[in-house]
Amino acid sequence: MSLSGKVVIVTGASSGIGAAIAQVLAREGAQLSLVGRNVANLEATQKTLLEKFAGIKVQIVTADVTKDADVIVKKTLDKFGRIDVLVNNAGILGVGGIETLDIEAFDAVLNTNVRGVILLTKATIPHLLKTKGAVVNVSSCAGIRPFAGALSYGVSKAALDQFTKIVALEMAPKGVRVNSVNPGFVVTNIHSAVGIVGDEYQATVQRAINSHPMGRVGDVFEVAEAVAFLASSKASFTTGALFPIDGGKHNFTPK
Ligand code: NDP
């Protein structure tokens, strides 16, 4: 097991990609703080882990990444006494381009996807320095390349990618690695959360299928496996990397 005994914080573990990350990290032997705001969904993730992985040590931390960084760190230290890996997965989508931009919605996206990541990383770094640990950020293909109509989300993920690269440079001499995964379209609740449902959702999925050179969308576990790799010592010489998990979409040229 590549993460045997390692203590990992996973934000957004109550749904979608984060719940899958929790499962794969548990399979690899990690001890987990599962972070999110929805208690029932966090309990569902925890229940799955307890059923599938005998002896796993896992706790729920009900917290908002935009304001509870200290709570997340304290509860993890209280329970496990150390932090080896931070997975900044919690994130929200923003819809619309410059002409329809709602600046309050823009602020909310940046607050969660960028400022929240910065606050929790800053609070965690002193403990990662002690363990020579790692940070894995869940960014997006939208950080690597622009998509018209995804203004706030694309800006947030591009900022996150620059954050990954800068902190990786700062931490490299000190033994802490910082990387990101950059998924393409993955079926989760992230789209319905911003009202993309029904026919609009089906059309969005079809556009995604057509824009991924592999001709399909991704699965949450395909992202989770990459996160587990970057979190582990298997990636011991990798830092500041943006790892596309997108069926080739980051190189796709529309016809
Ligand atoms: P989901 O909507 O399924 O999950 C989002 C998670 O983020 C939930 O667990 C939610 O928890 C958590 N979250 C959101 N805001 C906060 C907050 N303020 N504090 C704590 N937790 C929060 O989406 P995905 O699984 O798809 O998204 C996970 C990550 O993957 C995001 O960063 C997203 O940008 C990225 N991504 C997703 C893609 C996709 O196509 N699905 C593609 C590329 C990247 P709760 O509701 O309990 O607070």
Coordinates of C-alpha atoms and ligand atoms in Angstrom, one line a residue:
M1 CA 0.0 0.0 0.0
S2 CA 1.6 3.3 -1.2
L3 CA 0.1 5.4 1.6
S4 CA 0.3 3.1 4.6
G5 CA -0.2 5.0 7.8
K6 CA -0.1 8.4 6.1
V7 CA -2.6 11.0 7.4
V8 CA -4.5 12.7 4.7
I9 CA -7.0 15.6 4.6
V10 CA -9.4 15.4 1.7
T11 CA -11.7 18.4 1.2
G12 CA -14.9 17.9 -0.6
A13 CA -15.0 14.2 0.4
S14 CA -18.8 14.3 0.7
S15 CA -19.4 14.0 -3.0
G16 CA -18.1 13.0 -6.5
I17 CA -14.4 13.1 -7.1
G18 CA -13.6 13.7 -3.4
A19 CA -15.5 10.7 -2.2
A20 CA -13.7 8.5 -4.8
I21 CA -10.3 10.0 -3.7
A22 CA -11.2 9.0 -0.1
Q23 CA -11.8 5.4 -1.3
V24 CA -8.6 5.1 -3.3
L25 CA -6.5 6.6 -0.5
A26 CA -8.1 4.3 2.1
R27 CA -7.3 1.3 -0.2
E28 CA -3.7 2.5 -0.2
G29 CA -3.6 2.5 3.6
A30 CA -4.2 6.2 4.4
Q31 CA -5.8 7.6 7.6
L32 CA -8.3 10.2 6.6
S33 CA -10.0 13.5 7.6
L34 CA -13.0 13.8 5.4
V35 CA -13.9 17.5 5.0
G36 CA -17.2 19.0 3.7
R37 CA -20.3 20.9 4.9
N38 CA -22.9 18.2 4.2
V39 CA -22.9 15.9 7.2
A40 CA -25.2 13.2 5.7
N41 CA -23.0 13.0 2.6
L42 CA -19.8 12.9 4.7
E43 CA -21.3 10.1 6.8
A44 CA -22.2 8.2 3.6
T45 CA -18.5 8.4 2.4
Q46 CA -17.3 7.3 5.9
K47 CA -19.7 4.4 5.9
T48 CA -18.5 3.1 2.6
L49 CA -14.9 3.3 3.8
L50 CA -15.6 1.5 7.0
E51 CA -17.5 -1.3 5.1
K52 CA -14.8 -1.7 2.4
F53 CA -11.6 -1.3 4.4
A54 CA -11.3 -3.1 7.7
G55 CA -9.3 -1.3 10.4
I56 CA -9.3 2.1 8.5
K57 CA -9.0 5.2 10.7
V58 CA -11.2 7.9 9.4
Q59 CA -13.0 10.9 10.8
I60 CA -15.5 13.5 9.5
V61 CA -14.6 17.1 9.8
T62 CA -17.7 19.3 9.1
A63 CA -16.2 22.5 7.9
D64 CA -16.3 25.2 5.2
V65 CA -13.0 25.6 3.4
T66 CA -13.6 29.3 2.9
K67 CA -13.4 30.0 6.7
D68 CA -12.5 26.9 8.7
A69 CA -8.9 26.1 7.8
D70 CA -7.8 26.2 11.5
V71 CA -10.6 23.9 12.5
I72 CA -9.6 21.3 9.8
V73 CA -6.0 21.3 10.8
K74 CA -6.7 21.2 14.6
K75 CA -9.2 18.3 14.3
T76 CA -6.8 16.3 12.1
L77 CA -3.9 16.9 14.6
D78 CA -6.1 16.1 17.6
K79 CA -7.2 12.8 16.0
F80 CA -4.0 11.6 14.2
G81 CA -1.1 13.8 15.6
R82 CA 0.4 14.6 12.2
I83 CA -0.5 15.6 8.6
D84 CA 1.3 13.9 5.6
V85 CA -0.9 15.0 2.7
L86 CA -3.4 17.7 1.9
V87 CA -5.8 17.1 -1.0
N88 CA -7.5 20.4 -1.9
N89 CA -10.5 18.9 -3.9
A90 CA -13.5 21.0 -2.7
G91 CA -14.6 23.3 -5.5
I92 CA -17.6 24.8 -7.2
L93 CA -18.5 25.6 -10.8
G94 CA -19.3 29.1 -12.2
V95 CA -21.3 29.6 -15.3
G96 CA -21.4 32.4 -17.9
G97 CA -19.0 34.7 -19.7
I98 CA -18.1 38.4 -19.4
E99 CA -21.4 39.8 -20.7
T100 CA -23.6 37.9 -18.2
L101 CA -21.1 37.9 -15.3
D102 CA -22.5 38.1 -11.8
I103 CA -19.7 39.5 -9.8
E104 CA -21.0 38.0 -6.5
A105 CA -21.1 34.6 -8.1
F106 CA -17.5 35.2 -9.4
D107 CA -16.4 36.1 -5.9
A108 CA -17.9 32.9 -4.5
V109 CA -16.1 30.8 -7.1
L110 CA -12.8 32.5 -6.4
N111 CA -13.4 32.3 -2.7
T112 CA -13.8 28.6 -2.7
N113 CA -11.6 27.4 -5.5
V114 CA -8.6 29.7 -4.8
R115 CA -8.8 31.6 -1.5
G116 CA -10.0 28.5 0.4
V117 CA -7.2 26.4 -1.1
I118 CA -4.7 29.1 -0.1
L119 CA -6.0 29.4 3.5
L120 CA -5.9 25.7 4.1
T121 CA -2.6 25.1 2.4
K122 CA -1.1 27.9 4.5
A123 CA -2.5 26.4 7.7
T124 CA -1.2 22.9 6.8
I125 CA 2.3 23.7 5.5
P126 CA 4.0 23.9 9.0
H127 CA 2.8 20.3 9.6
L128 CA 3.7 19.1 6.1
L129 CA 7.2 20.5 6.6
K130 CA 7.6 18.2 9.7
T131 CA 6.5 15.1 7.7
K132 CA 8.1 16.1 4.3
G133 CA 4.6 15.7 3.0
A134 CA 2.7 16.6 -0.1
V135 CA -0.2 18.7 -1.5
V136 CA -2.4 17.6 -4.3
N137 CA -4.8 20.2 -5.8
V138 CA -7.8 19.2 -7.9
S139 CA -7.8 21.8 -10.7
S140 CA -9.3 21.3 -14.1
C141 CA -8.6 21.2 -17.8
A142 CA -10.2 24.7 -17.6
G143 CA -7.1 25.8 -15.8
I144 CA -4.8 24.7 -18.6
R145 CA -6.8 26.1 -21.5
P146 CA -9.6 28.6 -21.9
F147 CA -13.2 27.8 -22.6
A148 CA -15.6 30.6 -23.7
G149 CA -18.5 30.9 -21.2
A150 CA -16.5 29.5 -18.3
L151 CA -15.1 32.7 -17.1
S152 CA -15.1 32.5 -13.3
Y153 CA -14.3 28.8 -13.2
G154 CA -11.5 29.1 -15.7
V155 CA -10.0 32.1 -14.0
S156 CA -10.2 30.3 -10.6
K157 CA -8.5 27.1 -11.9
A158 CA -5.8 29.0 -13.8
A159 CA -5.0 30.9 -10.6
L160 CA -5.0 27.6 -8.7
D161 CA -2.5 26.2 -11.3
Q162 CA -0.2 29.1 -10.8
F163 CA -0.5 28.7 -7.0
T164 CA 0.5 25.0 -7.4
K165 CA 3.6 25.9 -9.4
I166 CA 4.7 28.8 -7.1
V167 CA 4.2 26.9 -3.8
A168 CA 6.0 23.9 -5.4
L169 CA 9.0 26.1 -6.1
E170 CA 9.0 27.5 -2.6
M171 CA 8.6 24.1 -0.9
A172 CA 10.9 22.0 -3.1
P173 CA 14.1 22.8 -1.2
K174 CA 12.2 22.0 2.0
G175 CA 11.0 18.6 1.0
V176 CA 7.3 19.2 0.4
R177 CA 5.9 18.4 -3.0
V178 CA 2.9 20.3 -4.6
N179 CA 1.1 19.1 -7.7
S180 CA -2.3 19.2 -9.3
V181 CA -4.6 16.9 -11.3
N182 CA -6.5 18.7 -14.1
P183 CA -9.6 16.6 -15.0
G184 CA -11.8 16.9 -18.0
F185 CA -15.5 16.4 -17.7
V186 CA -16.5 13.9 -15.0
V187 CA -20.1 13.0 -14.1
T188 CA -20.7 14.3 -10.6
N189 CA -23.1 16.7 -8.8
I190 CA -21.0 19.8 -9.7
H191 CA -23.2 20.7 -12.7
S192 CA -26.6 20.2 -11.1
A193 CA -25.4 22.4 -8.2
V194 CA -25.4 25.4 -10.6
G195 CA -28.7 24.5 -12.3
I196 CA -27.3 22.5 -15.3
V197 CA -30.0 19.8 -15.4
G198 CA -32.3 17.9 -17.7
D199 CA -31.8 18.5 -21.5
E200 CA -29.2 21.2 -20.8
Y201 CA -27.2 18.7 -18.8
Q202 CA -27.5 16.0 -21.5
A203 CA -26.3 18.5 -24.2
T204 CA -23.4 19.5 -21.9
V205 CA -22.4 15.8 -21.5
Q206 CA -22.6 15.3 -25.3
R207 CA -20.5 18.4 -26.0
A208 CA -18.0 17.0 -23.5
I209 CA -17.9 13.6 -25.2
N210 CA -17.2 15.3 -28.5
S211 CA -14.4 17.5 -27.1
H212 CA -12.5 14.7 -25.4
P213 CA -10.3 13.0 -28.0
M214 CA -10.9 9.7 -26.3
G215 CA -14.6 10.1 -27.1
R216 CA -16.0 9.8 -23.6
V217 CA -16.1 11.6 -20.3
G218 CA -14.0 10.6 -17.3
D219 CA -14.8 8.6 -14.2
V220 CA -14.2 9.8 -10.6
F221 CA -11.9 6.9 -10.0
E222 CA -9.7 7.8 -12.9
V223 CA -9.0 11.1 -11.2
A224 CA -8.7 9.5 -7.8
E225 CA -6.0 7.1 -8.9
A226 CA -3.9 10.0 -10.2
V227 CA -4.3 11.8 -6.9
A228 CA -3.1 8.8 -5.0
F229 CA 0.0 8.5 -7.2
L230 CA 0.9 12.2 -6.7
A231 CA 0.2 11.9 -2.9
S232 CA 2.6 8.9 -2.6
S233 CA 6.3 8.5 -2.7
K234 CA 5.8 6.9 -6.1
A235 CA 5.9 10.5 -7.3
S236 CA 8.9 11.4 -5.1
F237 CA 10.6 13.4 -7.9
T238 CA 7.5 15.2 -9.1
T239 CA 6.6 18.7 -8.0
G240 CA 4.9 21.7 -9.6
A241 CA 3.3 19.4 -12.2
L242 CA -0.2 19.8 -13.6
F243 CA -1.4 16.3 -14.5
P244 CA -4.2 16.3 -17.1
I245 CA -6.8 13.5 -16.6
D246 CA -8.9 14.5 -19.5
G247 CA -8.8 12.0 -22.4
G248 CA -6.5 14.3 -24.3
K249 CA -8.8 17.4 -24.1
H250 CA -6.0 19.8 -23.1
N251 CA -4.5 19.3 -26.6
F252 CA -7.8 19.2 -28.5
T253 CA -8.3 21.6 -31.4
P254 CA -12.0 22.0 -32.3
K255 CA -12.8 21.4 -36.1
Ligands
NDP1 P1 -19.2 17.8 -6.5 O1 -20.2 18.9 -6.6 O2 -19.7 16.4 -6.6 O3 -18.4 17.9 -5.1 C1 -17.9 19.1 -4.7 C2 -17.4 19.0 -3.3 O4 -16.8 20.2 -2.8 C3 -18.5 18.5 -2.3 O5 -18.0 17.5 -1.5 C4 -18.7 19.8 -1.5 O6 -19.0 19.5 -0.2 C5 -17.3 20.4 -1.5 N1 -17.3 21.8 -1.3 C6 -17.8 22.8 -2.1 N2 -17.6 24.0 -1.4 C7 -17.1 23.8 -0.2 C8 -16.8 24.6 0.9 N3 -17.0 25.9 0.9 N4 -16.3 24.0 2.0 C9 -16.2 22.6 2.1 N5 -16.5 21.8 1.0 C10 -17.0 22.4 -0.1 O7 -18.1 18.1 -7.6 P2 -16.8 17.3 -8.1 O8 -16.6 16.1 -7.4 O9 -17.0 17.2 -9.6 O10 -15.7 18.4 -7.9 C11 -14.5 18.1 -7.1 C12 -13.4 18.9 -7.7 O11 -13.1 18.5 -9.0 C13 -13.7 20.4 -7.8 O12 -12.6 21.2 -7.4 C14 -14.0 20.6 -9.3 O13 -13.7 21.9 -9.7 C15 -13.0 19.6 -9.9 N6 -13.3 19.2 -11.2 C16 -14.5 18.6 -11.5 C17 -14.8 18.2 -12.9 C18 -16.1 17.6 -13.3 O14 -16.4 17.5 -14.5 N7 -16.9 17.0 -12.3 C19 -13.9 18.5 -13.9 C20 -12.6 19.2 -13.5 C21 -12.4 19.5 -12.2 P3 -20.3 20.0 0.7 O15 -21.4 20.1 -0.3 O16 -20.4 18.9 1.7 O17 -19.8 21.2 1.3

